[in-house]
Amino acid sequence: MHLRNIFVLSILLSPIISLADAPTPWQMGFQAPATPIMQGLIDLHHDIQFLLIIVCVFVVWLISRALYHFHASKNPIPEKLIHGTFIEIAWTVTPSLILLFIAVPSFALLYSLDEVVDPSVTIKAIGHQWYWSYEYSDFNETDDQTIAFDSYMIPESDLELGQLRLLEVDNRVVLPVKTHIRVIITAADVLHSWAVPSLGVKCDAVPGRLNQIPLFIKREGVFYGQCSELCGVNHGFMPIVVEAVSVENYISWTLAKLESA
């Protein structure tokens, strides 16, 4: 009966877990992309892996061929050829062309990481030891009407059914989909890093400095990340949870927050 209950719960919770963009046990690949930047990173990775396989196969074939044909039993008299202009030009030019083929899309992707389109939404993420705090200031009419909250990890003893251990927080970052977003990142004490793999973002939070990253989330969902800069003894206990919702739901959420503020 106990096993049957576990099976039923796993079936009921499978849609909830499948909608959560979070790491899974024994995961070897990337999480599903939710932004054009992450899609570009995955495509670049696949292209480089394709070139890597071709180069590795060619090098193994070349070494195997040399070992077979130039073995002492097959070629007892060593060749006196010690220089070849053509082969030296070939093994210099070919790797250069491969690196150029990799560099062009990687530079384009690198510049797109720093390109901030005129944002419709701006939020500020502040790293603390050991939690994150967030500020929304786009819809403020007065200084006292700021949407601001702290985001703490939910302890394992307080987790509800279906929530992820060490990844759930009490206050999620709510953002609209298909909207240009700017995230301003800083820290209040030591170095932190705001990173969400599914969104393709990882930016250092430096005390006394404001860094910014662009976001354009293509689909709704819940995306999990963690601090990626060693910041102290509880470094592994300050997760990041971004909930992407429709523009209508985002406006309703902000209005509710402003009323409560």
PDB file of C-alpha atoms in Angstrom:
ATOM      1  CA  MET A   1       0.000   0.000   0.000  1.00  0.00           C
ATOM      2  CA  HIS A   2       2.875   2.316   0.796  1.00  0.00           C
ATOM      3  CA  LEU A   3       4.492   1.730  -2.609  1.00  0.00           C
ATOM      4  CA  ARG A   4       1.144   2.276  -4.315  1.00  0.00           C
ATOM      5  CA  ASN A   5       0.732   5.644  -2.575  1.00  0.00           C
ATOM      6  CA  ILE A   6       4.218   6.696  -3.655  1.00  0.00           C
ATOM      7  CA  PHE A   7       3.425   5.713  -7.240  1.00  0.00           C
ATOM      8  CA  VAL A   8       0.176   7.706  -7.232  1.00  0.00           C
ATOM      9  CA  LEU A   9       1.923  10.765  -5.753  1.00  0.00           C
ATOM     10  CA  SER A  10       4.664  10.579  -8.381  1.00  0.00           C
ATOM     11  CA  ILE A  11       2.043  10.546 -11.135  1.00  0.00           C
ATOM     12  CA  LEU A  12       0.198  13.505  -9.611  1.00  0.00           C
ATOM     13  CA  LEU A  13       3.357  15.532  -9.057  1.00  0.00           C
ATOM     14  CA  SER A  14       5.011  14.756 -12.388  1.00  0.00           C
ATOM     15  CA  PRO A  15       3.336  17.690 -14.201  1.00  0.00           C
ATOM     16  CA  ILE A  16       4.425  20.085 -11.436  1.00  0.00           C
ATOM     17  CA  ILE A  17       8.023  18.910 -11.489  1.00  0.00           C
ATOM     18  CA  SER A  18       8.170  18.814 -15.289  1.00  0.00           C
ATOM     19  CA  LEU A  19       7.122  22.479 -15.458  1.00  0.00           C
ATOM     20  CA  ALA A  20       9.914  23.509 -13.092  1.00  0.00           C
ATOM     21  CA  ASP A  21      13.140  24.431 -14.906  1.00  0.00           C
ATOM     22  CA  ALA A  22      15.484  23.037 -12.296  1.00  0.00           C
ATOM     23  CA  PRO A  23      18.404  20.582 -12.288  1.00  0.00           C
ATOM     24  CA  THR A  24      17.513  16.895 -12.224  1.00  0.00           C
ATOM     25  CA  PRO A  25      19.492  13.901 -10.866  1.00  0.00           C
ATOM     26  CA  TRP A  26      22.191  12.650 -13.265  1.00  0.00           C
ATOM     27  CA  GLN A  27      21.495  15.498 -15.665  1.00  0.00           C
ATOM     28  CA  MET A  28      24.103  15.644 -18.433  1.00  0.00           C
ATOM     29  CA  GLY A  29      22.732  18.370 -20.705  1.00  0.00           C
ATOM     30  CA  PHE A  30      21.475  21.903 -20.388  1.00  0.00           C
ATOM     31  CA  GLN A  31      18.155  22.908 -18.934  1.00  0.00           C
ATOM     32  CA  ALA A  32      15.475  23.859 -21.443  1.00  0.00           C
ATOM     33  CA  PRO A  33      16.172  27.400 -22.699  1.00  0.00           C
ATOM     34  CA  ALA A  34      13.684  30.160 -21.916  1.00  0.00           C
ATOM     35  CA  THR A  35      15.506  33.133 -23.453  1.00  0.00           C
ATOM     36  CA  PRO A  36      17.131  33.797 -26.856  1.00  0.00           C
ATOM     37  CA  ILE A  37      20.495  34.131 -25.103  1.00  0.00           C
ATOM     38  CA  MET A  38      20.300  30.647 -23.601  1.00  0.00           C
ATOM     39  CA  GLN A  39      19.148  29.224 -26.927  1.00  0.00           C
ATOM     40  CA  GLY A  40      22.186  30.832 -28.564  1.00  0.00           C
ATOM     41  CA  LEU A  41      24.506  29.381 -25.918  1.00  0.00           C
ATOM     42  CA  ILE A  42      23.122  25.886 -26.479  1.00  0.00           C
ATOM     43  CA  ASP A  43      23.396  26.193 -30.272  1.00  0.00           C
ATOM     44  CA  LEU A  44      27.001  27.419 -29.985  1.00  0.00           C
ATOM     45  CA  HIS A  45      27.824  24.518 -27.663  1.00  0.00           C
ATOM     46  CA  HIS A  46      26.375  21.993 -30.118  1.00  0.00           C
ATOM     47  CA  ASP A  47      28.297  23.527 -33.034  1.00  0.00           C
ATOM     48  CA  ILE A  48      31.581  23.401 -31.106  1.00  0.00           C
ATOM     49  CA  GLN A  49      30.928  19.804 -30.056  1.00  0.00           C
ATOM     50  CA  PHE A  50      30.354  18.877 -33.709  1.00  0.00           C
ATOM     51  CA  LEU A  51      33.710  20.406 -34.680  1.00  0.00           C
ATOM     52  CA  LEU A  52      35.359  18.760 -31.688  1.00  0.00           C
ATOM     53  CA  ILE A  53      34.169  15.311 -32.757  1.00  0.00           C
ATOM     54  CA  ILE A  54      35.442  15.839 -36.308  1.00  0.00           C
ATOM     55  CA  VAL A  55      38.868  17.009 -35.082  1.00  0.00           C
ATOM     56  CA  CYS A  56      39.176  14.142 -32.576  1.00  0.00           C
ATOM     57  CA  VAL A  57      38.232  11.512 -35.177  1.00  0.00           C
ATOM     58  CA  PHE A  58      40.716  12.959 -37.661  1.00  0.00           C
ATOM     59  CA  VAL A  59      43.562  13.075 -35.115  1.00  0.00           C
ATOM     60  CA  VAL A  60      42.909   9.496 -33.950  1.00  0.00           C
ATOM     61  CA  TRP A  61      42.809   8.312 -37.576  1.00  0.00           C
ATOM     62  CA  LEU A  62      46.071  10.155 -38.327  1.00  0.00           C
ATOM     63  CA  ILE A  63      47.892   8.706 -35.300  1.00  0.00           C
ATOM     64  CA  SER A  64      46.577   5.182 -35.987  1.00  0.00           C
ATOM     65  CA  ARG A  65      47.638   5.396 -39.631  1.00  0.00           C
ATOM     66  CA  ALA A  66      51.131   6.603 -38.674  1.00  0.00           C
ATOM     67  CA  LEU A  67      51.568   3.853 -36.073  1.00  0.00           C
ATOM     68  CA  TYR A  68      50.480   1.204 -38.557  1.00  0.00           C
ATOM     69  CA  HIS A  69      52.441   2.271 -41.634  1.00  0.00           C
ATOM     70  CA  PHE A  70      55.610   3.437 -39.927  1.00  0.00           C
ATOM     71  CA  HIS A  71      56.052   0.516 -37.534  1.00  0.00           C
ATOM     72  CA  ALA A  72      59.535  -1.022 -37.535  1.00  0.00           C
ATOM     73  CA  SER A  73      58.178  -4.287 -38.955  1.00  0.00           C
ATOM     74  CA  LYS A  74      56.671  -2.539 -41.979  1.00  0.00           C
ATOM     75  CA  ASN A  75      59.196   0.242 -42.436  1.00  0.00           C
ATOM     76  CA  PRO A  76      62.582  -0.910 -41.116  1.00  0.00           C
ATOM     77  CA  ILE A  77      64.442   1.927 -42.852  1.00  0.00           C
ATOM     78  CA  PRO A  78      63.351   5.285 -41.428  1.00  0.00           C
ATOM     79  CA  GLU A  79      62.289   7.993 -43.833  1.00  0.00           C
ATOM     80  CA  LYS A  80      64.695  10.900 -44.183  1.00  0.00           C
ATOM     81  CA  LEU A  81      61.865  13.393 -44.833  1.00  0.00           C
ATOM     82  CA  ILE A  82      62.041  15.932 -41.991  1.00  0.00           C
ATOM     83  CA  HIS A  83      60.352  18.957 -43.548  1.00  0.00           C
ATOM     84  CA  GLY A  84      57.277  19.627 -45.663  1.00  0.00           C
ATOM     85  CA  THR A  85      56.119  23.114 -46.562  1.00  0.00           C
ATOM     86  CA  PHE A  86      52.653  22.084 -47.668  1.00  0.00           C
ATOM     87  CA  ILE A  87      51.831  20.055 -44.554  1.00  0.00           C
ATOM     88  CA  GLU A  88      53.084  22.823 -42.253  1.00  0.00           C
ATOM     89  CA  ILE A  89      50.927  25.390 -44.029  1.00  0.00           C
ATOM     90  CA  ALA A  90      47.945  23.011 -43.871  1.00  0.00           C
ATOM     91  CA  TRP A  91      48.206  22.290 -40.143  1.00  0.00           C
ATOM     92  CA  THR A  92      48.570  26.011 -39.428  1.00  0.00           C
ATOM     93  CA  VAL A  93      45.820  27.379 -41.668  1.00  0.00           C
ATOM     94  CA  THR A  94      43.199  24.705 -40.924  1.00  0.00           C
ATOM     95  CA  PRO A  95      43.086  25.255 -37.114  1.00  0.00           C
ATOM     96  CA  SER A  96      43.032  29.019 -37.720  1.00  0.00           C
ATOM     97  CA  LEU A  97      39.972  28.675 -39.954  1.00  0.00           C
ATOM     98  CA  ILE A  98      38.266  26.459 -37.352  1.00  0.00           C
ATOM     99  CA  LEU A  99      38.948  29.016 -34.607  1.00  0.00           C
ATOM    100  CA  LEU A 100      37.636  31.791 -36.850  1.00  0.00           C
ATOM    101  CA  PHE A 101      34.493  29.761 -37.525  1.00  0.00           C
ATOM    102  CA  ILE A 102      33.980  29.450 -33.757  1.00  0.00           C
ATOM    103  CA  ALA A 103      34.923  33.066 -32.949  1.00  0.00           C
ATOM    104  CA  VAL A 104      32.407  34.826 -35.202  1.00  0.00           C
ATOM    105  CA  PRO A 105      29.202  33.436 -33.600  1.00  0.00           C
ATOM    106  CA  SER A 106      30.736  33.478 -30.113  1.00  0.00           C
ATOM    107  CA  PHE A 107      31.616  37.186 -30.356  1.00  0.00           C
ATOM    108  CA  ALA A 108      28.127  37.976 -31.655  1.00  0.00           C
ATOM    109  CA  LEU A 109      26.638  36.107 -28.697  1.00  0.00           C
ATOM    110  CA  LEU A 110      29.027  37.801 -26.278  1.00  0.00           C
ATOM    111  CA  TYR A 111      28.017  41.272 -27.452  1.00  0.00           C
ATOM    112  CA  SER A 112      24.330  40.358 -27.249  1.00  0.00           C
ATOM    113  CA  LEU A 113      24.850  39.518 -23.572  1.00  0.00           C
ATOM    114  CA  ASP A 114      25.719  43.175 -22.925  1.00  0.00           C
ATOM    115  CA  GLU A 115      23.087  44.700 -25.180  1.00  0.00           C
ATOM    116  CA  VAL A 116      20.289  46.196 -23.099  1.00  0.00           C
ATOM    117  CA  VAL A 117      17.257  47.106 -25.213  1.00  0.00           C
ATOM    118  CA  ASP A 118      15.101  49.931 -23.842  1.00  0.00           C
ATOM    119  CA  PRO A 119      13.577  47.970 -20.939  1.00  0.00           C
ATOM    120  CA  SER A 120       9.911  47.962 -20.017  1.00  0.00           C
ATOM    121  CA  VAL A 121      10.642  46.492 -16.587  1.00  0.00           C
ATOM    122  CA  THR A 122      13.613  47.110 -14.311  1.00  0.00           C
ATOM    123  CA  ILE A 123      14.313  45.224 -11.101  1.00  0.00           C
ATOM    124  CA  LYS A 124      17.209  45.382  -8.700  1.00  0.00           C
ATOM    125  CA  ALA A 125      18.710  42.274  -7.090  1.00  0.00           C
ATOM    126  CA  ILE A 126      20.859  42.740  -3.996  1.00  0.00           C
ATOM    127  CA  GLY A 127      22.941  39.899  -2.570  1.00  0.00           C
ATOM    128  CA  HIS A 128      23.290  39.510   1.187  1.00  0.00           C
ATOM    129  CA  GLN A 129      24.821  36.938   3.491  1.00  0.00           C
ATOM    130  CA  TRP A 130      22.849  34.789   2.829  1.00  0.00           C
ATOM    131  CA  TYR A 131      19.712  35.760   0.955  1.00  0.00           C
ATOM    132  CA  TRP A 132      18.578  37.947  -1.939  1.00  0.00           C
ATOM    133  CA  SER A 133      16.472  41.077  -1.802  1.00  0.00           C
ATOM    134  CA  TYR A 134      14.627  42.623  -4.746  1.00  0.00           C
ATOM    135  CA  GLU A 135      13.284  46.064  -5.596  1.00  0.00           C
ATOM    136  CA  TYR A 136      10.715  47.066  -8.254  1.00  0.00           C
ATOM    137  CA  SER A 137      10.605  50.792  -8.883  1.00  0.00           C
ATOM    138  CA  ASP A 138       8.987  51.231 -12.331  1.00  0.00           C
ATOM    139  CA  PHE A 139       5.513  51.985 -10.989  1.00  0.00           C
ATOM    140  CA  ASN A 140       6.455  54.076  -7.972  1.00  0.00           C
ATOM    141  CA  GLU A 141       4.635  57.342  -7.414  1.00  0.00           C
ATOM    142  CA  THR A 142       6.431  58.114  -4.149  1.00  0.00           C
ATOM    143  CA  ASP A 143       9.570  56.864  -2.447  1.00  0.00           C
ATOM    144  CA  ASP A 144       7.432  55.109   0.134  1.00  0.00           C
ATOM    145  CA  GLN A 145       5.625  53.030  -2.485  1.00  0.00           C
ATOM    146  CA  THR A 146       8.544  50.865  -3.558  1.00  0.00           C
ATOM    147  CA  ILE A 147       7.891  47.146  -4.116  1.00  0.00           C
ATOM    148  CA  ALA A 148      10.688  45.529  -2.154  1.00  0.00           C
ATOM    149  CA  PHE A 149      11.028  42.171  -0.443  1.00  0.00           C
ATOM    150  CA  ASP A 150      13.594  39.668   0.782  1.00  0.00           C
ATOM    151  CA  SER A 151      13.823  36.161  -0.638  1.00  0.00           C
ATOM    152  CA  TYR A 152      14.937  33.434   1.773  1.00  0.00           C
ATOM    153  CA  MET A 153      15.366  29.743   1.122  1.00  0.00           C
ATOM    154  CA  ILE A 154      12.577  27.603   2.573  1.00  0.00           C
ATOM    155  CA  PRO A 155      14.034  25.200   5.170  1.00  0.00           C
ATOM    156  CA  GLU A 156      13.702  21.516   4.432  1.00  0.00           C
ATOM    157  CA  SER A 157      11.371  21.067   7.402  1.00  0.00           C
ATOM    158  CA  ASP A 158       8.912  23.620   5.956  1.00  0.00           C
ATOM    159  CA  LEU A 159       8.794  22.307   2.383  1.00  0.00           C
ATOM    160  CA  GLU A 160       5.396  21.448   0.963  1.00  0.00           C
ATOM    161  CA  LEU A 161       4.648  18.490  -1.272  1.00  0.00           C
ATOM    162  CA  GLY A 162       6.246  18.970  -4.679  1.00  0.00           C
ATOM    163  CA  GLN A 163       8.664  21.736  -3.672  1.00  0.00           C
ATOM    164  CA  LEU A 164      12.347  21.340  -4.431  1.00  0.00           C
ATOM    165  CA  ARG A 165      14.868  20.960  -1.636  1.00  0.00           C
ATOM    166  CA  LEU A 166      17.459  23.777  -1.333  1.00  0.00           C
ATOM    167  CA  LEU A 167      15.865  25.601  -4.290  1.00  0.00           C
ATOM    168  CA  GLU A 168      12.522  26.946  -3.059  1.00  0.00           C
ATOM    169  CA  VAL A 169      12.175  30.455  -1.638  1.00  0.00           C
ATOM    170  CA  ASP A 170       9.450  32.222   0.292  1.00  0.00           C
ATOM    171  CA  ASN A 171       9.211  35.146  -2.175  1.00  0.00           C
ATOM    172  CA  ARG A 172       9.724  34.532  -5.882  1.00  0.00           C
ATOM    173  CA  VAL A 173      10.827  37.095  -8.447  1.00  0.00           C
ATOM    174  CA  VAL A 174       7.796  37.629 -10.706  1.00  0.00           C
ATOM    175  CA  LEU A 175       8.527  38.818 -14.258  1.00  0.00           C
ATOM    176  CA  PRO A 176       6.425  39.161 -17.425  1.00  0.00           C
ATOM    177  CA  VAL A 177       7.063  37.080 -20.541  1.00  0.00           C
ATOM    178  CA  LYS A 178       7.882  38.534 -23.969  1.00  0.00           C
ATOM    179  CA  THR A 179       8.997  41.780 -22.365  1.00  0.00           C
ATOM    180  CA  HIS A 180      12.403  43.458 -22.375  1.00  0.00           C
ATOM    181  CA  ILE A 181      13.649  43.386 -18.786  1.00  0.00           C
ATOM    182  CA  ARG A 182      16.715  44.885 -17.149  1.00  0.00           C
ATOM    183  CA  VAL A 183      18.115  43.344 -13.970  1.00  0.00           C
ATOM    184  CA  ILE A 184      20.444  45.569 -11.938  1.00  0.00           C
ATOM    185  CA  ILE A 185      22.634  43.480  -9.651  1.00  0.00           C
ATOM    186  CA  THR A 186      24.729  44.496  -6.663  1.00  0.00           C
ATOM    187  CA  ALA A 187      25.705  43.251  -3.201  1.00  0.00           C
ATOM    188  CA  ALA A 188      25.495  44.643   0.297  1.00  0.00           C
ATOM    189  CA  ASP A 189      28.442  42.865   1.921  1.00  0.00           C
ATOM    190  CA  VAL A 190      30.621  40.441  -0.079  1.00  0.00           C
ATOM    191  CA  LEU A 191      30.789  39.129  -3.652  1.00  0.00           C
ATOM    192  CA  HIS A 192      27.761  37.172  -4.837  1.00  0.00           C
ATOM    193  CA  SER A 193      26.576  36.045  -8.275  1.00  0.00           C
ATOM    194  CA  TRP A 194      23.029  36.029  -9.641  1.00  0.00           C
ATOM    195  CA  ALA A 195      22.698  33.014 -11.943  1.00  0.00           C
ATOM    196  CA  VAL A 196      19.697  31.242 -13.498  1.00  0.00           C
ATOM    197  CA  PRO A 197      20.719  28.536 -16.027  1.00  0.00           C
ATOM    198  CA  SER A 198      17.439  28.334 -17.972  1.00  0.00           C
ATOM    199  CA  LEU A 199      17.571  32.090 -18.569  1.00  0.00           C
ATOM    200  CA  GLY A 200      21.218  32.033 -19.616  1.00  0.00           C
ATOM    201  CA  VAL A 201      22.247  34.683 -17.086  1.00  0.00           C
ATOM    202  CA  LYS A 202      25.118  34.797 -14.610  1.00  0.00           C
ATOM    203  CA  CYS A 203      26.271  38.155 -13.298  1.00  0.00           C
ATOM    204  CA  ASP A 204      28.506  39.058 -10.368  1.00  0.00           C
ATOM    205  CA  ALA A 205      27.040  41.075  -7.522  1.00  0.00           C
ATOM    206  CA  VAL A 206      29.814  43.418  -6.355  1.00  0.00           C
ATOM    207  CA  PRO A 207      29.485  45.703  -3.315  1.00  0.00           C
ATOM    208  CA  GLY A 208      29.446  49.357  -4.363  1.00  0.00           C
ATOM    209  CA  ARG A 209      28.961  48.537  -8.043  1.00  0.00           C
ATOM    210  CA  LEU A 210      25.874  48.155 -10.239  1.00  0.00           C
ATOM    211  CA  ASN A 211      25.977  45.502 -12.961  1.00  0.00           C
ATOM    212  CA  GLN A 212      23.121  45.004 -15.382  1.00  0.00           C
ATOM    213  CA  ILE A 213      21.925  42.166 -17.600  1.00  0.00           C
ATOM    214  CA  PRO A 214      19.094  41.982 -20.169  1.00  0.00           C
ATOM    215  CA  LEU A 215      16.289  39.430 -20.057  1.00  0.00           C
ATOM    216  CA  PHE A 216      13.648  38.479 -22.600  1.00  0.00           C
ATOM    217  CA  ILE A 217      11.737  35.445 -21.342  1.00  0.00           C
ATOM    218  CA  LYS A 218       9.918  33.617 -24.120  1.00  0.00           C
ATOM    219  CA  ARG A 219       7.660  31.321 -22.110  1.00  0.00           C
ATOM    220  CA  GLU A 220       5.927  31.074 -18.773  1.00  0.00           C
ATOM    221  CA  GLY A 221       7.402  28.890 -16.071  1.00  0.00           C
ATOM    222  CA  VAL A 222       9.345  28.721 -12.826  1.00  0.00           C
ATOM    223  CA  PHE A 223      13.109  28.958 -13.226  1.00  0.00           C
ATOM    224  CA  TYR A 224      15.571  28.038 -10.498  1.00  0.00           C
ATOM    225  CA  GLY A 225      19.089  29.316  -9.915  1.00  0.00           C
ATOM    226  CA  GLN A 226      21.630  29.759  -7.140  1.00  0.00           C
ATOM    227  CA  CYS A 227      24.361  32.103  -6.018  1.00  0.00           C
ATOM    228  CA  SER A 228      27.416  31.179  -8.115  1.00  0.00           C
ATOM    229  CA  GLU A 229      30.145  33.027  -6.228  1.00  0.00           C
ATOM    230  CA  LEU A 230      31.577  31.598  -3.010  1.00  0.00           C
ATOM    231  CA  CYS A 231      30.275  34.086  -0.437  1.00  0.00           C
ATOM    232  CA  GLY A 232      30.615  32.368   2.917  1.00  0.00           C
ATOM    233  CA  VAL A 233      29.522  29.417   4.975  1.00  0.00           C
ATOM    234  CA  ASN A 234      25.890  29.512   3.762  1.00  0.00           C
ATOM    235  CA  HIS A 235      26.759  30.120   0.122  1.00  0.00           C
ATOM    236  CA  GLY A 236      24.784  27.048  -0.953  1.00  0.00           C
ATOM    237  CA  PHE A 237      21.618  28.202   0.805  1.00  0.00           C
ATOM    238  CA  MET A 238      20.626  31.334  -1.118  1.00  0.00           C
ATOM    239  CA  PRO A 239      18.697  30.103  -4.184  1.00  0.00           C
ATOM    240  CA  ILE A 240      17.008  32.231  -6.850  1.00  0.00           C
ATOM    241  CA  VAL A 241      13.511  31.543  -8.156  1.00  0.00           C
ATOM    242  CA  VAL A 242      12.105  33.481 -11.110  1.00  0.00           C
ATOM    243  CA  GLU A 243       8.439  32.995 -11.980  1.00  0.00           C
ATOM    244  CA  ALA A 244       7.578  34.129 -15.505  1.00  0.00           C
ATOM    245  CA  VAL A 245       3.912  34.979 -15.975  1.00  0.00           C
ATOM    246  CA  SER A 246       1.778  36.676 -18.589  1.00  0.00           C
ATOM    247  CA  VAL A 247       1.769  40.473 -18.772  1.00  0.00           C
ATOM    248  CA  GLU A 248      -1.781  40.589 -17.423  1.00  0.00           C
ATOM    249  CA  ASN A 249      -0.889  38.481 -14.389  1.00  0.00           C
ATOM    250  CA  TYR A 250       2.243  40.561 -13.844  1.00  0.00           C
ATOM    251  CA  ILE A 251       0.221  43.787 -13.785  1.00  0.00           C
ATOM    252  CA  SER A 252      -2.227  42.219 -11.320  1.00  0.00           C
ATOM    253  CA  TRP A 253       0.666  41.105  -9.127  1.00  0.00           C
ATOM    254  CA  THR A 254       2.281  44.564  -9.117  1.00  0.00           C
ATOM    255  CA  LEU A 255      -1.039  46.267  -8.312  1.00  0.00           C
ATOM    256  CA  ALA A 256      -1.569  43.901  -5.382  1.00  0.00           C
ATOM    257  CA  LYS A 257       1.965  44.574  -4.140  1.00  0.00           C
ATOM    258  CA  LEU A 258       1.524  48.328  -4.441  1.00  0.00           C
ATOM    259  CA  GLU A 259      -1.753  48.202  -2.511  1.00  0.00           C
ATOM    260  CA  SER A 260      -0.151  46.176   0.254  1.00  0.00           C
ATOM    261  CA  ALA A 261       2.810  48.600   0.329  1.00  0.00           C
TER     262      ALA A 261
END
